[in-house]
PDB file of C-alpha atoms in Angstrom:
ATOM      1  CA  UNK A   1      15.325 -17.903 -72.950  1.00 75.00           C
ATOM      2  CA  UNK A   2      17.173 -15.067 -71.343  1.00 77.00           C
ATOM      3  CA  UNK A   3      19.297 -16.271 -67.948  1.00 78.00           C
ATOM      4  CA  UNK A   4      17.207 -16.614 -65.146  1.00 77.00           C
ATOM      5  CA  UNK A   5      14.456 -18.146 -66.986  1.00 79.00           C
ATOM      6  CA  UNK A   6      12.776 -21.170 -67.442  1.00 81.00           C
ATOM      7  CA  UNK A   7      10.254 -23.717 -68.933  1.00 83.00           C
ATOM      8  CA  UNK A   8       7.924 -26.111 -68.392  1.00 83.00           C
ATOM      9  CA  UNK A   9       7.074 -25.287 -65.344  1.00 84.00           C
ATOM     10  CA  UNK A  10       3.045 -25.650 -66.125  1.00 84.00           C
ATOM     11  CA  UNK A  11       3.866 -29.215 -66.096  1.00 84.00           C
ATOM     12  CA  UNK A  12       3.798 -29.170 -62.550  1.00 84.00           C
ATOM     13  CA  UNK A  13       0.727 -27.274 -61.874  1.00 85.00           C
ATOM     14  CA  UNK A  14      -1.786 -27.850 -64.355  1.00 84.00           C
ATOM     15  CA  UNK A  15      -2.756 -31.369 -66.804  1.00 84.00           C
ATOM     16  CA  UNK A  16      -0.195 -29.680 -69.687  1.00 82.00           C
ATOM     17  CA  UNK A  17       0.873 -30.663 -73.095  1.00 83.00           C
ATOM     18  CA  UNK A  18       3.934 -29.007 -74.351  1.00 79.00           C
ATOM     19  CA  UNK A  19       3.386 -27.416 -77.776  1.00 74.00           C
ATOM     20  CA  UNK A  20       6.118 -27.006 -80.295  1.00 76.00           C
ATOM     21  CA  UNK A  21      10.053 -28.048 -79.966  1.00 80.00           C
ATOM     22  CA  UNK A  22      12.635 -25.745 -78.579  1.00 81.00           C
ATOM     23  CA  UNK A  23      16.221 -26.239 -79.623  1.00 83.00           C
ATOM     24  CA  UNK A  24      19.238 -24.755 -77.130  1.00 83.00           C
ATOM     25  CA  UNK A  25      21.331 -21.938 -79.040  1.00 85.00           C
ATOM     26  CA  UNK A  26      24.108 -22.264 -76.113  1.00 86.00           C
ATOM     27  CA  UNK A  27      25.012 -24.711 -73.597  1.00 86.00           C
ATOM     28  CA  UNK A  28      22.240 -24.696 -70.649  1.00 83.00           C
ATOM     29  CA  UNK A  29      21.493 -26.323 -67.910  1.00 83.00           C
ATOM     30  CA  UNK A  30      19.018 -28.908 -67.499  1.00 82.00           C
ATOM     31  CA  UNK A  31      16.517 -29.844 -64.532  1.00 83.00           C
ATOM     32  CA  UNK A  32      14.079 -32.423 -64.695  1.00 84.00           C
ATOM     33  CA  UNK A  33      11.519 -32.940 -62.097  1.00 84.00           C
ATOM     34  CA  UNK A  34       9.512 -36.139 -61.332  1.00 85.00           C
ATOM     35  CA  UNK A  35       6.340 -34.439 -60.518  1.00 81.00           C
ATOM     36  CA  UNK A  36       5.031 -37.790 -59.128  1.00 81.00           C
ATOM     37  CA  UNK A  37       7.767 -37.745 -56.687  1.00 81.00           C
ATOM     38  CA  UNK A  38       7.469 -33.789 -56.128  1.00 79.00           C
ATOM     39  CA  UNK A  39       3.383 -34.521 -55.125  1.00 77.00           C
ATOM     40  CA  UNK A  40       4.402 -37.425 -52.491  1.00 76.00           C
ATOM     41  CA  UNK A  41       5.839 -34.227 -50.405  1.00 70.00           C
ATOM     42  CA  UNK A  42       2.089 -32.809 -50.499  1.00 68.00           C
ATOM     43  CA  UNK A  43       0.720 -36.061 -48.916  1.00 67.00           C
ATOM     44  CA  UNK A  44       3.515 -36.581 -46.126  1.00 66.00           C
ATOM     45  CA  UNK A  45       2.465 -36.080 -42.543  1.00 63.00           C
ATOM     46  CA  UNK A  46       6.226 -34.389 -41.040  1.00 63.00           C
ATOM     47  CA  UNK A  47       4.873 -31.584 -39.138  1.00 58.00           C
ATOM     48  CA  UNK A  48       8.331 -29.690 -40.574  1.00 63.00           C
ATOM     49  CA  UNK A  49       7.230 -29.224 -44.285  1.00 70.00           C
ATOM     50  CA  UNK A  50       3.549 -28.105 -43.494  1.00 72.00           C
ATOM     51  CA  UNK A  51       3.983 -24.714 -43.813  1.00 73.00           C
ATOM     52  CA  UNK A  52       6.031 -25.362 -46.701  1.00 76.00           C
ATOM     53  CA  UNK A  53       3.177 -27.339 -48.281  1.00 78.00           C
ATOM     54  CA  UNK A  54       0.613 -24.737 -47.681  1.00 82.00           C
ATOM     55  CA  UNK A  55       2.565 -22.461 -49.358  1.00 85.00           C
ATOM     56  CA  UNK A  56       3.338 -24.299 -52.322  1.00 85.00           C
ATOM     57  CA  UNK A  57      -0.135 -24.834 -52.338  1.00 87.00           C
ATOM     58  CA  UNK A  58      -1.158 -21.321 -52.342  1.00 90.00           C
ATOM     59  CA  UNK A  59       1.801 -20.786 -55.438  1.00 90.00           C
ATOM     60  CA  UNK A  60       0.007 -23.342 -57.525  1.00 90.00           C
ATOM     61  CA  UNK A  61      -3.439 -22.165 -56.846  1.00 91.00           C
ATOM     62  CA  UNK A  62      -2.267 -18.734 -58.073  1.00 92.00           C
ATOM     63  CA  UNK A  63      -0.160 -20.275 -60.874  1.00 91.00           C
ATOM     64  CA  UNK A  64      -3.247 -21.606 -62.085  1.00 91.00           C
ATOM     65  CA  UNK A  65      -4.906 -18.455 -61.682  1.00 92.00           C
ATOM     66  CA  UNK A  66      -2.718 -16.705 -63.609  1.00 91.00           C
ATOM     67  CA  UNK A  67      -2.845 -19.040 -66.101  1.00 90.00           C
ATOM     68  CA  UNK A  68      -6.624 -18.983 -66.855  1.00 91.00           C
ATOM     69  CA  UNK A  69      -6.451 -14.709 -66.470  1.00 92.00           C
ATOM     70  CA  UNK A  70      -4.001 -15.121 -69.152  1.00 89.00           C
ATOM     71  CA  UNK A  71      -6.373 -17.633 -71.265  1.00 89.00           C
ATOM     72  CA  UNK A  72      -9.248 -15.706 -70.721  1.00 93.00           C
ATOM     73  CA  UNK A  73      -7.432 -12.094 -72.224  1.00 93.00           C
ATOM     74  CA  UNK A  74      -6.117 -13.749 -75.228  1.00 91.00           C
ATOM     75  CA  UNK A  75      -2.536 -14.290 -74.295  1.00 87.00           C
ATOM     76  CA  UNK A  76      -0.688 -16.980 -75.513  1.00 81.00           C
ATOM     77  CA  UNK A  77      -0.154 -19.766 -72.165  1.00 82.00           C
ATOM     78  CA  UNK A  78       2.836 -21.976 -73.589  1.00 82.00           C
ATOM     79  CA  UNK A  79       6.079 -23.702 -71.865  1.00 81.00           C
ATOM     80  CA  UNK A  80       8.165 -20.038 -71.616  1.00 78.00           C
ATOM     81  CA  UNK A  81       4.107 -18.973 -69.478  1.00 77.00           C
ATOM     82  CA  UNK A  82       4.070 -15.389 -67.849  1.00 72.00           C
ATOM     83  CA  UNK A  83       8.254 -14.789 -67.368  1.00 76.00           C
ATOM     84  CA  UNK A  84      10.178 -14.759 -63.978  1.00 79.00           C
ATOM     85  CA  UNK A  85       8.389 -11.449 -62.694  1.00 83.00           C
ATOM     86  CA  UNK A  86       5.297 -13.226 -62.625  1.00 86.00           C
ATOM     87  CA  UNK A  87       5.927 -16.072 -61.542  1.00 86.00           C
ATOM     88  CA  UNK A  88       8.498 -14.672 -58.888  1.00 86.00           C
ATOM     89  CA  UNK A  89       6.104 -12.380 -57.572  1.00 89.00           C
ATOM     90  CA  UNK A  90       3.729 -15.400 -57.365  1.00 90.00           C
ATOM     91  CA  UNK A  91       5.943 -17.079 -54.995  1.00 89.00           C
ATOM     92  CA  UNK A  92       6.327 -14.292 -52.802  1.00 89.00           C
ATOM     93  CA  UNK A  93       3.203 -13.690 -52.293  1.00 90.00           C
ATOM     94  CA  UNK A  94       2.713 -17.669 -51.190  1.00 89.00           C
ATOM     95  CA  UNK A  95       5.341 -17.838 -49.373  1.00 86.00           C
ATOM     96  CA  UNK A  96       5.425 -14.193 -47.521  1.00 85.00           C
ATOM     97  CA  UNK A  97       4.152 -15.721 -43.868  1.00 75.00           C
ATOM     98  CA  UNK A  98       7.025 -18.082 -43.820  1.00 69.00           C
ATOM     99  CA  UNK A  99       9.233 -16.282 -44.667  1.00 65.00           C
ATOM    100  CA  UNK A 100       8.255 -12.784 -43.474  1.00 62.00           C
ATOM    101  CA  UNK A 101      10.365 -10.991 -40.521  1.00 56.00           C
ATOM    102  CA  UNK A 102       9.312 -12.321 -37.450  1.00 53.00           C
ATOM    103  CA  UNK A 103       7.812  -9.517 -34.611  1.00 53.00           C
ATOM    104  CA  UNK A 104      10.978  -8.320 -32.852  1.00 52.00           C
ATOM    105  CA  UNK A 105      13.293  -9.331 -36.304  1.00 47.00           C
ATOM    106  CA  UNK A 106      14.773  -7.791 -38.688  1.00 48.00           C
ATOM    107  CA  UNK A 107      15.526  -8.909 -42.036  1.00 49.00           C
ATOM    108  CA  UNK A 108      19.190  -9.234 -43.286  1.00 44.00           C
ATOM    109  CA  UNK A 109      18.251  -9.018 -46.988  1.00 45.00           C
TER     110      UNK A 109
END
């Protein structure tokens, strides 16, 4: 893995079963999600994570997406999946009517 990349992250989205054994070259960090605990958000009624909710929602629906285009051309869907370009352009896309300028605002970034 180059830095800024990841693994796993199928796991989340889609029934997976990691393939293979992968064996760190340099120290790296670890995260480890509890996906059970990561779905409980999904089902919790705080009006202030609904939007967030729907949009993770969209992300995995086009996650999965992406992952079945992938299947269906012949390209290998494994733990290291489509790279951060992908996958960041996945989120964007999900998450681009939270987080888009508001009328009458300008974006700092």
């Amino acid at each position: 893995l180059a830095q800024g990349e990841w693994i796993c992250e199928a796991a989340v989205w889609i029934d997976w079963s990691h393939r293979g054994r992968l064996v760190a070259q340099s120290a790296s960090d670890l995260l480890l999600l509890m996906v059970s605990k990561f779905e409980r958000v999904f089902v919790s009624e705080h009006s202030e994570i609904v939007a967030t909710c729907e949009c993770i929602m969209k992300y995995a629906i086009a996650f999965v997406k992406e992952a079945n285009e992938m299947d269906k051309i012949g390209e290998v869907v494994d733990d290291l999946f489509a790279g951060p370009d992908i996958l960041t352009d996945l989120a964007q896309d999900a998450f681009q009517d939270v987080y888009a300028p508001k009328k009458g605002h300008h974006n700092l970034t």
